[in-house]
Amino acid sequence: MPHVVHPPAPPLRRLLRQLMSRRRDPVVVQSVRSTGAAVLSYVIALRLSDEPAPLTAPLTALLVVQVTLYSTLTTGVRRVNSVVAGVLVAIGFSALVGLTWWSLGLVILASLVVGHLVRVDEFVPEVAISAMLVLGVTRVADTAWDRVLETLIGAVVGLAFNLLFAPPVWVEPASRAIDDLAARMATLMTGMADGLTGPTGHATVAGAVNQLHEARRLDNDIAGVDAALRQAEDSLRMNPRVREGLMFRLVLRTGLDTLEICAVVLRVSARALTDLAKARENEPLFSPAVTRALRDLFGHMALAVHSFSRLITAQVTTNAEEQEERLTRELGMARESRDLLASLLLEQLRTAPAQWQLHGALLADVDRVLDELDVDKRSHRLMEELDRHARLRRGRGGRLPGVLRRRG
C-alpha cells in the first residue's frame, strides 16, 4: 500500500486551528472581543455617519473594551472623555490648519493640557493619541459632529460588548505567576544551601554575593506578580462568570503577601551569609554537622514554599486537600531540621560564643518563614480578610455574598 503524503494545511487553516485550541486562553478571548467590538462599531458608524471611513468609532471601541469588566465600568467614563476631548482638539485644529510638523506639535501640547483640565487622570496621553489619529483621517471642519457621533458609537458598543460578553478571567495567568515566583524562591533556598560549602569545601564570596543579588531580584519578580494579580482581581469583580470572586481574590492576595514576607526574610539571610563569607573567606562557615543540618533545613523550606504556592493555586482550580497535606508534611520535616540545627548551634556556641548573634538571626529568619507558611496561620489570615470585607459590606448597607455568610 503506497504511503499517502497529505499536503500541508493552508496558513489560514493552521491559524484557525491554533486559535480553536487556545479558545479559552484569556489573551485569545480578549483579542477576539476587541476585534469584534471594533468591527461592529465600524459597521454601525457606516450607517449613521456621513463619513466614508468612520475610523474613530472602532478606535474608541478598542480603547473602551478593557481587559476586565470592572476596569471598563470604573474607567469607561474617563476614557470616553479623553477620546472626546482629543477629537474636539483635532477638530479645532483641522478647521484652522492642516497636518504639518508644527501643527502636530501644537495638537499634542494642546491635547495634553486639555487632558489635565478635564481630569481624565491616567488617560491624558490618550487625549493626544485620539487627536493625532483624528487629525490624520480628517482635515475638514464640517465633519466635526460626525467625529463626535463616531466616538459615542464606539464608546457605547465597547461598553455594551463588555456587558453582553463577559471578559475573560485572568486567574490562571496570576496563578502561574505565583507558582513561578515560588519556584524562584525555592531555587534561591537550594542555592543558599549549596553555597554553604562551595566546590572547594568553603563558601565563596562570589557565590554568596550572587545569591544576595538573586534575593534582591525577587523584589522585581514580586512587582510583576502583583501586577498580574491586580489584573486577576479586576477580572473577578462584577464578572457574571464567577460566583465566588471574593474568595478567589483573597486566596491569591493573602498568598502573595506571605511569599513577599518570605522573600524579605530570605534577603536578610542572604545578606548575613554574605557578610559571614567575607569574614571567613578561607575557612568553613560552619562545622560539618551544622552545614549538613542547614542544607537539610533549606531543602525542606524550598519544598515547603513550592507546596505553599501549589496550595494557593489549587484552591482556585481544584481540590486543595492533597496540597495542604503535602505542605503540612514538609513544614513538619523542616521544623525537625530546625530543632536539630538549634541544638548543634548551641553546642558550637560553647567554643565560639561570639557567634551567638549570627546564629540567633539565622534561627529567627527560619522561624519567621516557617511561621508564615503555616497552614493554620494562613487560614487565620484568610478569615480575617473575609471578616474585614464583611464589615465593609455591612458598613455600606450591602448584603453579604453567600461565601461570606457560609464562612463567617
Short mmCIF file of C-alpha atoms in Angstrom, two decimals:
data_model
loop_
_atom_site.label_atom_id
_atom_site.label_comp_id
_atom_site.label_asym_id
_atom_site.label_seq_id
_atom_site.Cartn_x
_atom_site.Cartn_y
_atom_site.Cartn_z
CA MET A 1 0.00 0.00 0.00
CA PRO A 2 1.63 3.29 -1.07
CA HIS A 3 2.33 5.90 1.55
CA VAL A 4 -0.03 8.85 1.19
CA VAL A 5 1.51 12.27 1.77
CA HIS A 6 -1.03 14.82 2.85
CA PRO A 7 -0.46 18.37 1.63
CA PRO A 8 0.33 20.90 4.34
CA ALA A 9 -2.63 22.82 5.71
CA PRO A 10 -3.02 26.38 4.40
CA PRO A 11 -1.66 29.10 6.71
CA LEU A 12 -5.16 30.44 7.43
CA ARG A 13 -6.45 26.99 8.36
CA ARG A 14 -3.45 26.40 10.64
CA LEU A 15 -4.05 29.75 12.29
CA LEU A 16 -7.72 28.98 12.86
CA ARG A 17 -6.81 25.56 14.25
CA GLN A 18 -4.36 27.14 16.71
CA LEU A 19 -6.95 29.70 17.78
CA MET A 20 -9.53 26.97 18.37
CA SER A 21 -7.06 25.01 20.50
CA ARG A 22 -6.49 28.14 22.61
CA ARG A 23 -10.05 29.41 22.57
CA ARG A 24 -10.14 29.62 26.37
CA ASP A 25 -6.85 31.47 26.63
CA PRO A 26 -7.51 34.96 28.10
CA VAL A 27 -5.28 36.63 25.51
CA VAL A 28 -7.13 34.99 22.63
CA VAL A 29 -10.53 35.77 24.16
CA GLN A 30 -9.62 39.40 24.71
CA SER A 31 -8.23 39.77 21.17
CA VAL A 32 -11.41 38.34 19.66
CA ARG A 33 -13.61 40.56 21.83
CA SER A 34 -11.68 43.71 20.93
CA THR A 35 -11.78 42.86 17.24
CA GLY A 36 -15.49 42.11 17.33
CA ALA A 37 -16.31 45.36 19.14
CA ALA A 38 -14.22 47.42 16.73
CA VAL A 39 -15.76 45.83 13.63
CA LEU A 40 -19.31 46.15 14.98
CA SER A 41 -18.83 49.81 15.85
CA TYR A 42 -17.44 50.46 12.37
CA VAL A 43 -20.45 48.79 10.72
CA ILE A 44 -22.86 50.85 12.83
CA ALA A 45 -20.95 54.06 12.15
CA LEU A 46 -21.07 53.40 8.40
CA ARG A 47 -24.87 53.52 8.60
CA LEU A 48 -25.20 56.52 10.94
CA SER A 49 -22.26 58.73 9.94
CA ASP A 50 -21.75 60.65 6.71
CA GLU A 51 -18.05 59.87 6.72
CA PRO A 52 -16.93 57.32 4.09
CA ALA A 53 -14.44 55.76 6.55
CA PRO A 54 -15.60 56.37 10.17
CA LEU A 55 -12.43 55.06 11.80
CA THR A 56 -12.98 56.97 15.04
CA ALA A 57 -15.73 54.55 16.06
CA PRO A 58 -13.56 51.39 16.02
CA LEU A 59 -10.72 53.38 17.59
CA THR A 60 -12.93 54.35 20.51
CA ALA A 61 -14.29 50.81 20.85
CA LEU A 62 -10.75 49.43 21.08
CA LEU A 63 -9.92 51.93 23.82
CA VAL A 64 -13.12 51.30 25.78
CA VAL A 65 -13.12 47.48 25.64
CA GLN A 66 -10.86 46.88 28.59
CA VAL A 67 -9.31 43.66 29.80
CA THR A 68 -11.85 43.33 32.62
CA LEU A 69 -15.46 44.35 33.12
CA TYR A 70 -14.61 46.10 36.38
CA SER A 71 -11.99 48.34 34.78
CA THR A 72 -14.34 49.09 31.89
CA LEU A 73 -17.10 50.29 34.19
CA THR A 74 -14.78 52.19 36.52
CA THR A 75 -12.63 53.84 33.87
CA GLY A 76 -15.01 53.91 30.92
CA VAL A 77 -16.27 57.43 31.58
CA ARG A 78 -12.76 58.88 31.86
CA ARG A 79 -11.68 57.03 28.77
CA VAL A 80 -14.65 58.32 26.76
CA ASN A 81 -13.92 61.84 28.00
CA SER A 82 -10.32 61.52 26.88
CA VAL A 83 -11.34 60.38 23.41
CA VAL A 84 -13.98 63.10 23.04
CA ALA A 85 -11.54 65.74 24.23
CA GLY A 86 -8.93 64.57 21.74
CA VAL A 87 -11.50 64.57 18.93
CA LEU A 88 -12.59 68.11 19.76
CA VAL A 89 -8.99 69.34 19.87
CA ALA A 90 -8.30 67.76 16.48
CA ILE A 91 -11.49 69.23 15.05
CA GLY A 92 -10.50 72.69 16.20
CA PHE A 93 -7.07 72.42 14.60
CA SER A 94 -8.42 70.87 11.40
CA ALA A 95 -10.64 73.93 10.97
CA LEU A 96 -7.59 76.20 11.06
CA VAL A 97 -4.56 74.36 9.73
CA GLY A 98 -3.65 71.11 8.03
CA LEU A 99 -1.38 68.36 9.24
CA THR A 100 2.21 69.65 9.38
CA TRP A 101 5.07 69.03 11.77
CA TRP A 102 4.41 72.23 13.71
CA SER A 103 0.63 71.76 13.83
CA LEU A 104 1.18 68.21 15.06
CA GLY A 105 3.32 69.57 17.89
CA LEU A 106 0.65 72.11 18.80
CA VAL A 107 -2.04 69.41 18.74
CA ILE A 108 -0.06 67.21 21.10
CA LEU A 109 0.69 70.07 23.50
CA ALA A 110 -2.90 71.33 23.48
CA SER A 111 -4.24 67.78 23.96
CA LEU A 112 -2.06 67.12 27.00
CA VAL A 113 -3.09 70.44 28.57
CA VAL A 114 -6.77 69.77 27.87
CA GLY A 115 -6.42 66.25 29.27
CA HIS A 116 -5.28 67.64 32.61
CA LEU A 117 -8.02 70.25 32.58
CA VAL A 118 -10.82 67.74 32.03
CA ARG A 119 -9.31 65.43 34.70
CA VAL A 120 -9.08 62.18 32.81
CA ASP A 121 -6.25 61.10 35.13
CA GLU A 122 -4.21 58.21 33.68
CA PHE A 123 -5.78 58.66 30.25
CA VAL A 124 -4.17 62.03 29.50
CA PRO A 125 -1.92 60.51 26.79
CA GLU A 126 -4.98 59.09 25.06
CA VAL A 127 -6.29 62.61 24.51
CA ALA A 128 -3.22 63.32 22.37
CA ILE A 129 -3.42 59.90 20.70
CA SER A 130 -7.04 60.43 19.73
CA ALA A 131 -6.32 63.94 18.47
CA MET A 132 -3.43 62.78 16.31
CA LEU A 133 -5.38 59.92 14.78
CA VAL A 134 -8.42 62.08 14.09
CA LEU A 135 -6.26 64.84 12.61
CA GLY A 136 -4.71 62.25 10.32
CA VAL A 137 -8.00 60.95 8.97
CA THR A 138 -9.83 64.25 8.55
CA ARG A 139 -8.98 67.87 7.82
CA VAL A 140 -12.46 69.19 7.15
CA ALA A 141 -14.28 71.15 9.84
CA ASP A 142 -17.70 70.11 8.53
CA THR A 143 -17.15 66.56 9.79
CA ALA A 144 -16.96 67.65 13.43
CA TRP A 145 -20.29 66.21 14.51
CA ASP A 146 -19.66 63.03 12.59
CA ARG A 147 -16.48 62.51 14.60
CA VAL A 148 -18.29 63.08 17.88
CA LEU A 149 -21.04 60.69 16.76
CA GLU A 150 -18.48 58.06 15.83
CA THR A 151 -16.84 58.44 19.22
CA LEU A 152 -20.13 57.92 21.02
CA ILE A 153 -20.92 54.89 18.83
CA GLY A 154 -17.57 53.31 19.65
CA ALA A 155 -17.99 54.04 23.36
CA VAL A 156 -21.50 52.58 23.53
CA VAL A 157 -20.52 49.49 21.54
CA GLY A 158 -17.44 48.95 23.72
CA LEU A 159 -19.40 49.22 26.97
CA ALA A 160 -22.22 47.03 25.64
CA PHE A 161 -19.75 44.42 24.44
CA ASN A 162 -18.31 44.01 27.92
CA LEU A 163 -21.78 43.81 29.46
CA LEU A 164 -23.11 41.23 26.99
CA PHE A 165 -19.89 39.22 26.51
CA ALA A 166 -18.14 38.85 29.85
CA PRO A 167 -14.39 39.43 29.70
CA PRO A 168 -12.04 36.52 30.39
CA VAL A 169 -10.99 35.63 33.91
CA TRP A 170 -7.25 36.13 34.42
CA VAL A 171 -6.86 33.86 37.45
CA GLU A 172 -4.81 31.23 35.64
CA PRO A 173 -2.06 33.66 34.49
CA ALA A 174 -1.88 35.07 38.02
CA SER A 175 -1.65 31.55 39.46
CA ARG A 176 1.19 30.72 37.07
CA ALA A 177 2.98 33.92 38.11
CA ILE A 178 2.70 32.93 41.78
CA ASP A 179 3.99 29.43 41.02
CA ASP A 180 6.93 30.90 39.10
CA LEU A 181 7.75 33.24 41.99
CA ALA A 182 7.68 30.36 44.47
CA ALA A 183 9.89 28.29 42.15
CA ARG A 184 12.47 31.09 42.05
CA MET A 185 12.37 31.36 45.84
CA ALA A 186 12.84 27.61 46.17
CA THR A 187 15.77 27.76 43.75
CA LEU A 188 17.29 30.55 45.84
CA MET A 189 16.99 28.46 49.01
CA THR A 190 18.61 25.49 47.29
CA GLY A 191 21.41 27.75 46.05
CA MET A 192 21.96 29.12 49.53
CA ALA A 193 22.25 25.56 50.83
CA ASP A 194 24.71 24.57 48.12
CA GLY A 195 26.72 27.72 48.72
CA LEU A 196 27.46 26.75 52.31
CA THR A 197 30.33 24.55 51.13
CA GLY A 198 31.15 25.52 47.53
CA PRO A 199 33.35 23.49 45.15
CA THR A 200 36.41 23.78 47.39
CA GLY A 201 34.66 22.87 50.61
CA HIS A 202 34.46 26.51 51.67
CA ALA A 203 31.79 29.06 50.90
CA THR A 204 32.98 31.53 48.25
CA VAL A 205 32.32 35.24 48.48
CA ALA A 206 31.34 35.36 44.82
CA GLY A 207 28.75 32.65 45.31
CA ALA A 208 27.30 34.34 48.39
CA VAL A 209 27.13 37.70 46.59
CA ASN A 210 25.38 36.04 43.64
CA GLN A 211 22.75 34.57 45.97
CA LEU A 212 22.27 38.00 47.53
CA HIS A 213 21.66 39.51 44.08
CA GLU A 214 19.15 36.76 43.35
CA ALA A 215 17.36 37.54 46.61
CA ARG A 216 17.22 41.22 45.70
CA ARG A 217 15.82 40.41 42.26
CA LEU A 218 12.85 38.81 43.96
CA ASP A 219 11.53 42.34 44.59
CA ASN A 220 11.12 42.88 40.85
CA ASP A 221 9.55 39.45 40.49
CA ILE A 222 7.03 40.27 43.22
CA ALA A 223 6.13 43.52 41.47
CA GLY A 224 5.38 41.59 38.26
CA VAL A 225 3.27 39.03 40.12
CA ASP A 226 1.41 41.84 41.88
CA ALA A 227 0.52 43.39 38.51
CA ALA A 228 -0.78 40.03 37.24
CA LEU A 229 -2.73 39.56 40.45
CA ARG A 230 -4.33 43.02 40.21
CA GLN A 231 -5.50 42.13 36.71
CA ALA A 232 -6.92 38.86 38.01
CA GLU A 233 -8.67 40.65 40.87
CA ASP A 234 -10.27 43.11 38.47
CA SER A 235 -11.39 40.28 36.19
CA LEU A 236 -13.19 38.64 39.14
CA ARG A 237 -15.05 41.77 40.23
CA MET A 238 -18.56 42.14 38.83
CA ASN A 239 -17.97 39.19 36.50
CA PRO A 240 -21.12 37.05 35.98
CA ARG A 241 -18.94 34.05 35.10
CA VAL A 242 -17.52 33.87 38.65
CA ARG A 243 -19.70 33.05 41.66
CA GLU A 244 -17.12 33.33 44.44
CA GLY A 245 -14.82 36.00 43.09
CA LEU A 246 -14.13 37.45 46.53
CA MET A 247 -12.78 34.16 47.86
CA PHE A 248 -10.55 33.69 44.82
CA ARG A 249 -9.16 37.20 45.16
CA LEU A 250 -8.42 36.85 48.86
CA VAL A 251 -6.78 33.44 48.48
CA LEU A 252 -4.37 34.73 45.86
CA ARG A 253 -3.73 38.08 47.57
CA THR A 254 -3.02 36.65 51.02
CA GLY A 255 -0.80 34.01 49.42
CA LEU A 256 1.26 36.64 47.62
CA ASP A 257 1.55 38.64 50.84
CA THR A 258 3.01 35.57 52.56
CA LEU A 259 5.52 34.96 49.77
CA GLU A 260 6.54 38.61 49.85
CA ILE A 261 7.31 38.40 53.58
CA CYS A 262 9.33 35.24 52.99
CA ALA A 263 11.27 36.96 50.21
CA VAL A 264 12.23 39.79 52.56
CA VAL A 265 13.41 37.32 55.20
CA LEU A 266 15.43 35.41 52.59
CA ARG A 267 17.14 38.62 51.52
CA VAL A 268 18.16 39.30 55.13
CA SER A 269 19.51 35.75 55.48
CA ALA A 270 21.43 36.06 52.22
CA ARG A 271 22.94 39.31 53.47
CA ALA A 272 24.05 37.67 56.72
CA LEU A 273 25.62 34.69 54.91
CA THR A 274 27.41 37.06 52.51
CA ASP A 275 28.92 39.03 55.38
CA LEU A 276 29.99 35.79 57.04
CA ALA A 277 31.59 34.53 53.82
CA LYS A 278 33.60 37.74 53.53
CA ALA A 279 34.77 37.40 57.12
CA ARG A 280 35.74 33.72 56.68
CA GLU A 281 36.89 33.63 53.09
CA ASN A 282 39.43 30.82 53.58
CA GLU A 283 37.63 28.73 56.18
CA PRO A 284 34.28 26.93 56.50
CA LEU A 285 31.30 28.99 57.60
CA PHE A 286 30.08 26.30 59.97
CA SER A 287 31.11 22.91 61.24
CA PRO A 288 30.31 19.90 59.01
CA ALA A 289 27.40 18.85 61.23
CA VAL A 290 25.87 22.36 61.22
CA THR A 291 26.39 22.62 57.46
CA ARG A 292 24.53 19.35 56.87
CA ALA A 293 21.69 20.47 59.12
CA LEU A 294 21.43 23.81 57.31
CA ARG A 295 21.39 22.11 53.92
CA ASP A 296 18.59 19.79 55.03
CA LEU A 297 16.68 22.71 56.51
CA PHE A 298 16.94 24.87 53.38
CA GLY A 299 15.94 21.88 51.28
CA HIS A 300 12.77 21.27 53.29
CA MET A 301 11.99 25.00 53.28
CA ALA A 302 12.31 25.08 49.49
CA LEU A 303 9.85 22.20 49.17
CA ALA A 304 7.51 23.90 51.66
CA VAL A 305 7.48 27.13 49.64
CA HIS A 306 6.74 25.18 46.48
CA SER A 307 3.91 23.28 48.23
CA PHE A 308 2.53 26.54 49.60
CA SER A 309 2.21 28.06 46.13
CA ARG A 310 0.56 24.90 44.84
CA LEU A 311 -1.89 25.08 47.74
CA ILE A 312 -2.80 28.68 46.87
CA THR A 313 -3.36 27.99 43.20
CA ALA A 314 -5.10 24.68 43.88
CA GLN A 315 -7.74 26.47 45.95
CA VAL A 316 -8.82 28.42 42.89
CA THR A 317 -8.64 25.47 40.49
CA THR A 318 -9.06 22.01 42.03
CA ASN A 319 -9.23 20.23 45.37
CA ALA A 320 -6.53 21.56 47.70
CA GLU A 321 -6.56 18.83 50.35
CA GLU A 322 -3.63 16.95 48.83
CA GLN A 323 -1.52 20.10 48.59
CA GLU A 324 -2.35 21.06 52.17
CA GLU A 325 -1.25 17.63 53.44
CA ARG A 326 1.99 17.93 51.48
CA LEU A 327 2.68 21.40 52.89
CA THR A 328 2.00 20.20 56.43
CA ARG A 329 4.38 17.28 55.95
CA GLU A 330 7.16 19.48 54.56
CA LEU A 331 6.75 22.03 57.35
CA GLY A 332 6.94 19.26 59.95
CA MET A 333 10.21 17.96 58.49
CA ALA A 334 11.56 21.50 58.27
CA ARG A 335 10.80 22.10 61.95
CA GLU A 336 12.59 18.89 62.90
CA SER A 337 15.63 20.06 60.94
CA ARG A 338 15.36 23.45 62.62
CA ASP A 339 15.36 21.91 66.10
CA LEU A 340 18.41 19.80 65.24
CA LEU A 341 20.17 22.87 63.88
CA ALA A 342 19.38 24.84 67.03
CA SER A 343 20.91 22.16 69.26
CA LEU A 344 24.05 21.97 67.08
CA LEU A 345 24.45 25.74 67.09
CA LEU A 346 24.07 25.79 70.86
CA GLU A 347 26.92 23.29 71.21
CA GLN A 348 29.07 25.33 68.85
CA LEU A 349 28.48 28.48 70.90
CA ARG A 350 30.28 26.89 73.83
CA THR A 351 33.54 27.05 71.88
CA ALA A 352 32.75 30.22 69.88
CA PRO A 353 30.39 32.39 71.97
CA ALA A 354 30.97 35.45 69.75
CA GLN A 355 28.83 33.86 67.03
CA TRP A 356 25.60 33.89 69.06
CA GLN A 357 24.20 36.93 67.24
CA LEU A 358 24.57 35.40 63.77
CA HIS A 359 23.22 32.04 64.88
CA GLY A 360 20.25 33.66 66.58
CA ALA A 361 19.50 35.78 63.50
CA LEU A 362 19.53 32.71 61.22
CA LEU A 363 17.21 30.78 63.51
CA ALA A 364 14.88 33.80 63.78
CA ASP A 365 14.72 34.07 59.99
CA VAL A 366 13.94 30.37 59.67
CA ASP A 367 11.23 30.61 62.33
CA ARG A 368 9.64 33.56 60.54
CA VAL A 369 9.48 31.74 57.20
CA LEU A 370 8.05 28.58 58.74
CA ASP A 371 5.54 30.61 60.72
CA GLU A 372 4.38 32.50 57.61
CA LEU A 373 3.94 29.26 55.65
CA ASP A 374 1.98 27.58 58.43
CA VAL A 375 -1.41 26.29 57.33
CA ASP A 376 -3.23 27.47 60.45
CA LYS A 377 -1.82 30.99 60.19
CA ARG A 378 -2.76 31.17 56.54
CA SER A 379 -6.34 30.13 57.36
CA HIS A 380 -6.48 32.67 60.17
CA ARG A 381 -5.25 35.43 57.88
CA LEU A 382 -7.81 34.48 55.25
CA MET A 383 -10.62 34.54 57.80
CA GLU A 384 -9.52 37.98 58.99
CA GLU A 385 -9.71 39.29 55.43
CA LEU A 386 -13.15 37.77 54.96
CA ASP A 387 -14.36 39.37 58.18
CA ARG A 388 -12.92 42.72 57.16
CA HIS A 389 -14.73 42.61 53.83
CA ALA A 390 -17.92 41.58 55.60
CA ARG A 391 -17.69 44.59 57.91
CA LEU A 392 -17.07 46.88 54.96
CA ARG A 393 -20.14 45.49 53.21
CA ARG A 394 -22.28 45.94 56.30
CA GLY A 395 -20.99 49.48 56.64
CA ARG A 396 -22.13 50.23 53.10
CA GLY A 397 -25.52 48.69 53.76
CA GLY A 398 -24.98 45.98 51.18
CA ARG A 399 -25.93 42.35 51.50
CA LEU A 400 -23.27 39.83 52.29
CA PRO A 401 -22.35 37.45 49.48
CA GLY A 402 -23.01 33.78 50.03
CA VAL A 403 -19.34 32.95 50.51
CA LEU A 404 -19.08 35.33 53.47
CA ARG A 405 -22.23 34.02 55.11
CA ARG A 406 -21.04 30.45 54.81
CA ARG A 407 -17.50 31.13 56.04
CA GLY A 408 -18.17 33.91 58.59
#
